[in-house]
Short mmCIF file of C-alpha atoms in Angstrom, two decimals:
data_model
loop_
_atom_site.label_atom_id
_atom_site.label_comp_id
_atom_site.label_asym_id
_atom_site.label_seq_id
_atom_site.Cartn_x
_atom_site.Cartn_y
_atom_site.Cartn_z
CA MET A 1 -10.47 2.77 12.50
CA ARG A 2 -13.14 0.33 13.60
CA LYS A 3 -13.09 -1.77 16.72
CA SER A 4 -12.67 -5.51 16.55
CA THR A 5 -15.88 -7.51 16.48
CA ASP A 6 -14.49 -10.48 18.44
CA SER A 7 -12.14 -10.96 21.36
CA ALA A 8 -9.18 -9.42 19.56
CA PRO A 9 -7.80 -6.14 20.99
CA VAL A 10 -9.00 -2.77 19.75
CA ALA A 11 -7.08 -1.64 16.67
CA HIS A 12 -5.59 1.57 18.00
CA GLY A 13 -5.51 1.00 21.71
CA ARG A 14 -3.46 -2.15 22.13
CA ASP A 15 0.03 -1.89 23.59
CA VAL A 16 2.38 -4.06 21.55
CA THR A 17 3.63 -5.83 24.69
CA THR A 18 0.29 -6.95 26.07
CA THR A 19 -0.56 -9.86 23.80
CA PRO A 20 2.39 -11.55 22.07
CA ILE A 21 1.43 -13.10 18.77
CA GLY A 22 2.72 -16.48 19.88
CA SER A 23 0.20 -16.60 22.70
CA LEU A 24 -2.77 -16.17 20.36
CA SER A 25 -4.53 -19.32 19.22
CA ARG A 26 -5.32 -19.77 15.54
CA ARG A 27 -9.00 -19.53 16.49
CA SER A 28 -8.47 -16.04 17.87
CA PHE A 29 -7.62 -14.82 14.37
CA LEU A 30 -11.05 -15.76 13.07
CA ALA A 31 -13.98 -13.44 12.67
CA THR A 32 -16.46 -16.30 13.03
CA GLY A 33 -14.84 -19.32 11.44
CA LEU A 34 -15.52 -21.11 8.18
CA ALA A 35 -16.21 -24.70 7.36
CA ALA A 36 -13.04 -26.39 6.13
CA GLY A 37 -12.67 -26.63 2.38
CA ALA A 38 -14.94 -23.75 1.45
CA VAL A 39 -12.56 -22.77 -1.33
CA ALA A 40 -11.96 -25.90 -3.33
CA GLY A 41 -8.47 -26.97 -4.23
CA LEU A 42 -6.53 -24.76 -1.80
CA GLY A 43 -5.64 -27.44 0.75
CA PRO A 44 -4.91 -26.75 4.43
CA LEU A 45 -3.35 -23.32 3.84
CA GLY A 46 -6.30 -22.23 1.73
CA ARG A 47 -8.72 -23.42 4.38
CA ALA A 48 -6.79 -21.45 6.99
CA ALA A 49 -7.04 -18.30 4.90
CA THR A 50 -10.77 -18.58 4.39
CA ALA A 51 -11.14 -19.25 8.10
CA LEU A 52 -9.23 -16.08 8.92
CA ALA A 53 -11.41 -14.08 6.55
CA GLY A 54 -14.76 -15.36 7.79
CA THR A 55 -17.82 -17.14 6.46
CA SER A 56 -18.92 -16.61 2.88
CA SER A 57 -22.58 -16.18 2.04
CA SER A 58 -24.70 -17.82 -0.63
CA THR A 59 -25.53 -14.32 -1.85
CA LEU A 60 -21.93 -13.83 -2.95
CA THR A 61 -19.94 -16.28 -5.02
CA SER A 62 -16.95 -17.69 -3.14
CA GLY A 63 -14.70 -15.94 -5.65
CA ASP A 64 -16.30 -12.52 -5.18
CA ALA A 65 -16.13 -12.90 -1.41
CA ALA A 66 -12.44 -13.89 -1.62
CA ILE A 67 -11.62 -10.88 -3.79
CA LEU A 68 -13.42 -8.48 -1.45
CA ARG A 69 -11.70 -9.98 1.59
CA PHE A 70 -8.30 -9.65 0.00
CA LEU A 71 -9.00 -6.03 -0.90
CA ALA A 72 -10.27 -5.32 2.62
CA ALA A 73 -7.02 -6.74 4.00
CA ALA A 74 -4.97 -4.69 1.51
CA GLU A 75 -6.82 -1.53 2.50
CA LEU A 76 -6.29 -2.26 6.20
CA ILE A 77 -2.57 -2.56 5.49
CA GLU A 78 -2.60 0.71 3.52
CA ALA A 79 -4.55 2.51 6.22
CA ASP A 80 -2.04 1.34 8.82
CA LEU A 81 0.97 2.72 6.98
CA TRP A 82 -0.75 5.95 6.03
CA GLN A 83 -1.77 6.53 9.64
CA GLN A 84 1.90 6.35 10.63
CA TYR A 85 2.80 8.92 7.98
CA ASN A 86 -0.02 11.17 9.14
CA GLU A 87 0.89 10.98 12.83
CA LEU A 88 4.30 12.49 12.11
CA GLY A 89 3.94 14.38 8.84
CA GLY A 90 0.25 14.96 8.21
CA ILE A 91 -2.54 16.94 9.84
CA GLN A 92 -3.96 15.67 13.13
CA ASP A 93 -7.58 16.70 13.60
CA GLY A 94 -11.02 15.30 14.32
CA GLU A 95 -10.83 12.99 11.31
CA GLU A 96 -7.28 11.79 12.03
CA PRO A 97 -6.68 12.34 15.75
CA SER A 98 -3.80 9.90 16.26
CA GLY A 99 -0.31 11.32 16.86
CA THR A 100 0.84 14.87 17.49
CA GLY A 101 3.19 15.57 14.58
CA SER A 102 6.94 15.99 14.08
CA PRO A 103 7.59 19.57 12.89
CA ARG A 104 11.06 18.91 11.42
CA TYR A 105 9.86 15.84 9.50
CA ALA A 106 6.78 17.72 8.27
CA LYS A 107 8.99 20.61 7.12
CA ALA A 108 11.22 18.20 5.18
CA LEU A 109 8.14 16.68 3.52
CA GLN A 110 6.93 20.15 2.56
CA VAL A 111 10.06 20.59 0.44
CA LEU A 112 8.27 18.22 -1.97
CA ASP A 113 5.10 20.35 -1.80
CA SER A 114 3.82 22.93 0.64
CA ASP A 115 0.47 21.09 0.83
CA LEU A 116 1.95 17.67 1.56
CA SER A 117 0.59 17.48 5.11
CA GLN A 118 -2.96 17.95 3.80
CA TYR A 119 -2.47 15.34 1.09
CA ILE A 120 -1.13 12.80 3.58
CA HIS A 121 -4.13 13.44 5.81
CA ASP A 122 -6.58 13.00 2.95
CA ASN A 123 -4.91 9.84 1.64
CA THR A 124 -5.08 8.38 5.15
CA ASP A 125 -8.77 9.20 5.40
CA ASP A 126 -9.44 7.69 1.96
CA GLU A 127 -7.79 4.35 2.76
CA LYS A 128 -9.69 4.06 6.03
CA SER A 129 -12.93 4.70 4.16
CA HIS A 130 -12.06 1.95 1.67
CA PHE A 131 -11.60 -0.83 4.20
CA ALA A 132 -14.55 0.35 6.29
CA PHE A 133 -16.82 0.29 3.24
CA ILE A 134 -15.61 -3.08 1.93
CA ASN A 135 -16.01 -4.69 5.35
CA ALA A 136 -19.50 -3.19 5.72
CA TYR A 137 -20.39 -4.38 2.23
CA LEU A 138 -19.20 -7.91 3.04
CA SER A 139 -21.44 -7.85 6.13
CA SER A 140 -24.40 -6.56 4.11
CA ARG A 141 -24.08 -9.54 1.78
CA GLY A 142 -23.95 -12.03 4.64
CA ALA A 143 -20.15 -12.44 4.71
CA GLU A 144 -17.90 -11.72 7.67
CA PRO A 145 -15.55 -8.72 7.48
CA VAL A 146 -11.78 -9.11 7.63
CA ASP A 147 -10.06 -8.48 10.96
CA LEU A 148 -6.27 -8.03 11.14
CA ASP A 149 -6.18 -6.65 14.68
CA PRO A 150 -4.35 -9.68 16.15
CA PHE A 151 -1.43 -8.92 13.82
CA ARG A 152 -0.88 -5.38 15.11
CA THR A 153 2.33 -6.40 16.82
CA LEU A 154 5.01 -4.22 15.18
CA PRO A 155 6.46 -1.33 17.18
CA SER A 156 5.80 2.33 16.51
CA SER A 157 8.43 4.93 15.78
CA LYS A 158 9.89 6.31 18.99
CA ALA A 159 10.09 9.83 17.52
CA THR A 160 8.11 12.50 19.31
CA GLY A 161 4.67 12.73 17.73
CA ALA A 162 4.06 9.04 16.98
CA ALA A 163 1.37 7.17 18.87
CA GLN A 164 2.73 4.18 20.77
CA ILE A 165 0.43 1.43 19.52
CA GLY A 166 0.80 -1.86 17.67
CA ARG A 167 1.24 -1.65 13.89
CA LEU A 168 0.67 -3.94 10.92
CA THR A 169 3.47 -2.37 8.90
CA ASN A 170 7.06 -1.25 9.31
CA LEU A 171 8.08 2.07 7.72
CA MET A 172 11.57 2.09 9.21
CA GLU A 173 13.35 -0.53 7.04
CA LEU A 174 12.06 0.04 3.50
CA THR A 175 13.50 -1.16 0.21
CA VAL A 176 11.54 1.01 -2.21
CA ASP A 177 10.96 -0.04 -5.83
CA THR A 178 10.93 3.13 -7.97
CA THR A 179 10.63 1.44 -11.38
CA TRP A 180 7.15 2.96 -11.72
CA TRP A 181 8.91 6.24 -12.61
CA THR A 182 10.32 4.81 -15.84
CA ARG A 183 7.45 2.38 -16.48
CA TYR A 184 4.87 5.16 -16.78
CA ARG A 185 7.18 7.15 -19.05
CA SER A 186 7.86 4.32 -21.48
CA SER A 187 6.14 4.49 -24.88
CA THR A 188 7.43 1.09 -26.03
CA MET A 189 7.19 -1.31 -23.06
CA ASN A 190 4.49 -2.70 -20.78
CA PRO A 191 5.15 -5.07 -17.85
CA ASP A 192 2.16 -7.14 -19.00
CA LEU A 193 4.10 -7.80 -22.22
CA GLY A 194 7.42 -8.54 -20.54
CA GLY A 195 8.81 -5.01 -20.26
CA THR A 196 11.35 -4.29 -17.51
CA PHE A 197 12.36 -0.89 -16.23
CA PRO A 198 15.26 0.71 -14.32
CA PRO A 199 14.56 2.38 -10.98
CA ALA A 200 14.56 6.15 -10.65
CA VAL A 201 16.43 5.92 -7.34
CA PRO A 202 18.66 2.81 -7.51
CA GLY A 203 19.93 3.26 -3.97
CA LEU A 204 16.46 2.72 -2.48
CA MET A 205 16.51 -0.86 -3.84
CA GLU A 206 19.92 -1.63 -2.33
CA GLY A 207 19.29 -1.36 1.40
CA ARG A 208 16.79 -0.74 4.16
CA PHE A 209 15.92 2.87 4.81
CA PRO A 210 13.49 4.74 7.09
CA ALA A 211 10.60 6.70 5.59
CA ILE A 212 9.67 8.14 8.99
CA PRO A 213 12.06 9.22 11.76
CA ARG A 214 12.77 6.22 13.99
CA THR A 215 13.67 8.40 16.96
CA ASP A 216 14.28 12.11 17.44
CA ALA A 217 17.93 11.41 16.60
CA ASP A 218 16.83 11.05 12.96
CA LEU A 219 15.74 14.70 12.84
CA LYS A 220 19.30 15.81 12.09
CA PRO A 221 21.56 16.44 10.26
CA HIS A 222 19.51 18.27 7.64
CA ASP A 223 20.31 16.01 4.69
CA HIS A 224 19.45 12.93 6.74
CA ILE A 225 15.91 14.00 7.63
CA GLN A 226 15.46 15.28 4.07
CA ALA A 227 16.54 11.86 2.76
CA ILE A 228 13.91 10.27 5.03
CA ALA A 229 11.28 12.65 3.62
CA ASN A 230 12.45 11.91 0.05
CA THR A 231 12.15 8.17 0.77
CA ALA A 232 8.60 8.74 1.99
CA GLY A 233 7.75 10.74 -1.12
CA PHE A 234 8.81 7.92 -3.44
CA HIS A 235 7.22 5.30 -1.19
CA PHE A 236 3.86 7.09 -1.39
CA CYS A 237 3.94 6.52 -5.16
CA THR A 238 5.11 2.93 -4.88
CA ILE A 239 2.16 2.05 -2.66
CA GLU A 240 -0.51 3.90 -4.63
CA GLN A 241 0.54 2.74 -8.11
CA GLY A 242 0.18 -0.79 -6.75
CA GLY A 243 -3.40 -0.07 -5.75
CA ALA A 244 -4.11 1.55 -9.11
CA SER A 245 -3.18 -1.75 -10.79
CA LEU A 246 -4.69 -4.14 -8.25
CA TYR A 247 -8.33 -3.11 -8.62
CA PRO A 248 -8.61 -3.47 -12.42
CA SER A 249 -6.58 -6.68 -12.27
CA LEU A 250 -8.99 -8.31 -9.81
CA ALA A 251 -12.10 -6.77 -11.37
CA GLN A 252 -11.60 -9.13 -14.30
CA ARG A 253 -12.41 -12.06 -11.99
CA VAL A 254 -15.60 -10.66 -10.44
CA THR A 255 -19.03 -12.21 -11.14
CA ASP A 256 -21.61 -9.99 -9.42
CA PRO A 257 -22.24 -6.66 -11.23
CA GLU A 258 -22.58 -4.85 -7.91
CA VAL A 259 -19.24 -6.20 -6.68
CA LEU A 260 -17.74 -5.10 -9.98
CA ARG A 261 -19.19 -1.65 -9.37
CA VAL A 262 -17.50 -1.54 -5.96
CA LEU A 263 -14.11 -2.33 -7.49
CA LEU A 264 -14.55 0.05 -10.41
CA SER A 265 -15.57 2.86 -8.05
CA ILE A 266 -12.75 2.48 -5.51
CA GLY A 267 -9.95 1.61 -7.93
CA PRO A 268 -9.79 4.97 -9.75
CA THR A 269 -9.24 6.80 -6.45
CA GLU A 270 -6.01 4.83 -6.04
CA ALA A 271 -4.93 6.14 -9.45
CA MET A 272 -5.79 9.69 -8.31
CA HIS A 273 -3.53 9.17 -5.29
CA PHE A 274 -0.71 7.84 -7.47
CA GLN A 275 -0.82 10.76 -9.86
CA THR A 276 -0.73 13.23 -6.97
CA TRP A 277 2.28 11.55 -5.37
CA HIS A 278 4.01 11.13 -8.73
CA ASP A 279 3.96 14.90 -9.07
CA LYS A 280 5.40 15.42 -5.57
CA ALA A 281 8.16 12.81 -5.84
CA GLY A 282 9.62 14.72 -8.77
CA ASN A 283 10.34 17.60 -6.37
CA ALA A 284 12.60 15.51 -4.12
CA PRO A 285 15.92 17.40 -3.98
CA PRO A 286 19.08 15.59 -5.11
CA LEU A 287 21.28 14.76 -2.12
CA THR A 288 23.38 12.13 -0.39
CA ASP A 289 22.40 11.02 3.11
CA PRO A 290 25.53 11.58 5.23
CA THR A 291 24.58 8.78 7.64
CA ASN A 292 24.20 5.88 5.21
CA GLY A 293 25.28 7.02 1.74
CA LEU A 294 21.81 6.83 0.15
CA VAL A 295 21.86 8.91 -3.03
CA PHE A 296 18.86 10.72 -4.49
CA PRO A 297 19.92 11.59 -8.03
CA ASP A 298 19.05 14.57 -10.18
CA LEU A 299 16.20 13.12 -12.25
CA ASN A 300 16.81 15.76 -14.93
CA ALA A 301 20.34 14.46 -15.54
CA PRO A 302 21.58 11.32 -17.37
CA PRO A 303 20.66 8.50 -17.49
CA PHE A 304 17.27 10.25 -17.20
CA GLY A 305 16.41 13.79 -18.19
CA GLY A 306 15.15 14.87 -21.57
CA GLU A 307 11.58 15.21 -22.78
CA GLU A 308 10.34 11.79 -21.58
CA PHE A 309 11.75 12.13 -18.08
CA GLN A 310 11.15 15.74 -17.12
CA GLU A 311 9.85 15.87 -13.57
CA ASN A 312 6.45 17.42 -14.31
CA LEU A 313 5.34 14.57 -16.59
CA ILE A 314 2.84 12.80 -14.36
CA MET A 315 0.31 11.48 -16.89
CA PRO A 316 0.95 8.01 -18.35
CA GLU A 317 2.67 7.97 -21.72
CA SER A 318 0.88 5.90 -24.34
CA THR A 319 2.36 2.42 -24.60
CA VAL A 320 1.73 -1.04 -26.04
CA PHE A 321 -1.33 -2.91 -24.74
CA LEU A 322 -2.75 -6.39 -25.39
CA LYS A 323 -0.79 -6.78 -28.64
CA LYS A 324 2.17 -4.84 -29.93
CA SER A 325 0.38 -4.56 -33.27
CA PHE A 326 -2.28 -2.28 -31.74
CA PRO A 327 -1.77 1.50 -31.55
CA ALA A 328 -0.13 2.76 -28.36
CA VAL A 329 -2.58 3.82 -25.66
CA SER A 330 -2.36 5.61 -22.30
CA ILE A 331 -3.27 3.03 -19.63
CA VAL A 332 -2.76 1.83 -16.09
CA ARG A 333 0.03 -0.75 -16.12
CA PRO A 334 0.13 -3.59 -15.23
CA THR A 335 -3.44 -4.93 -15.30
CA LYS A 336 -2.79 -8.59 -16.07
CA THR A 337 -5.07 -10.61 -13.81
CA GLU A 338 -3.12 -13.84 -13.34
CA GLY A 339 -1.52 -13.88 -9.89
CA ALA A 340 -2.39 -10.24 -9.23
CA ALA A 341 -3.20 -10.66 -5.53
CA MET A 342 -0.13 -12.77 -4.78
CA GLY A 343 1.96 -10.31 -6.77
CA ALA A 344 0.71 -7.51 -4.54
CA ILE A 345 1.68 -9.41 -1.37
CA LYS A 346 5.11 -10.22 -2.77
CA ALA A 347 5.67 -6.58 -3.70
CA LEU A 348 4.66 -5.33 -0.25
CA THR A 349 6.90 -7.94 1.36
CA ALA A 350 9.86 -7.01 -0.85
CA ASP A 351 9.19 -3.39 0.12
CA GLY A 352 10.08 -4.24 3.72
CA LEU A 353 6.66 -3.30 5.08
CA PHE A 354 6.32 -6.58 6.97
CA ILE A 355 9.78 -6.88 8.50
CA GLY A 356 9.19 -8.21 12.01
CA GLN A 357 5.77 -9.69 11.30
CA SER A 358 4.83 -13.16 12.54
CA LYS A 359 4.82 -16.40 10.55
CA GLN A 360 1.04 -16.50 11.06
CA PHE A 361 0.67 -13.11 9.38
CA PHE A 362 2.58 -14.21 6.29
CA GLU A 363 0.61 -17.45 6.08
CA ALA A 364 -2.69 -15.59 6.35
CA ALA A 365 -1.71 -12.94 3.79
CA LYS A 366 -0.54 -15.53 1.27
CA GLU A 367 -3.64 -17.64 1.76
CA LEU A 368 -5.98 -14.67 1.31
CA ALA A 369 -4.12 -13.82 -1.90
CA THR A 370 -4.33 -17.42 -3.11
CA ALA A 371 -8.11 -17.42 -2.58
CA ALA A 372 -8.50 -14.13 -4.49
CA ASP A 373 -6.34 -15.35 -7.37
CA ALA A 374 -8.37 -18.57 -7.54
CA ALA A 375 -11.58 -16.63 -8.15
CA THR A 376 -13.13 -17.00 -11.59
CA ARG A 377 -15.97 -15.13 -13.24
CA GLU A 378 -19.04 -17.36 -13.09
CA PRO A 379 -21.97 -17.44 -15.54
#
């Protein structure tokens, strides 16, 4: 990951105890600062968000700049969580040198697929490339890149293999929404048209569960570390299906054709990730975690099972779109644009990714989302 361009600490090298978030001034969060009121109608919180993101340029509309900044922040968040997965369960090499691996955790992940370590590595590399490109593109158009380094205050896993550095995200207390499993198998309902869906793993929505080992104590008993790996497998999908929806949702608000090209070129890779992880999650073995009672059901048994829910169905079923009177069509869902950025932040928050984060982080994230959702396509 890149180094900070201001006085903030380096992304991967900062010890979480060296600079408490409370000791950082609001000014230290800024890349360069922005004149107050640059995004009309957002008030003090909106001005704070645009200040955090940096100065917009006359060569980009304020809306396009806000959308790119929000996506850069989202990709930084994704890269942070994927790096944690890779340190313990992926491949550590010249591209992804952080961490040293946890063999028992990696073995449990490989129950879902023997190539899972490679896929984790490649997903990590992809997300880092996304935020690096979007930040570089912002700079090329005269806008400041997004910097979240001051918010890297969350602790790392203490399991052997994890790097001991500050994190943006928390993978040790997740509440994972698995309704995507039934949503993408439905031929009659679309969330954009009010459809609601049951979760594939109800237990994951009823508590807080680790998706990486918190300490080496989590490496046994067998069904406990396998439950952690299963949680990770479903969480991979939850994260990537969100990205698959976010890009087309925000693309509808973009003005500049080149910015639109950026979104339309990155967005489909998120869908590729989702489809890959969808396939792997279906291999999660049914079990009950003996330490906390979390149940992973047999997805081939009632209330699922049958032709629509067989585990190897990973391509979207055709469903209703725009109007129920139109023929069913295979699509990404949802893609409704209203409130898409704020919806993404709310979903990540509900996921438990930000447990332990500072008030300033939540304010900044919400304000960046507000600015992106306020963007409108200009003539």
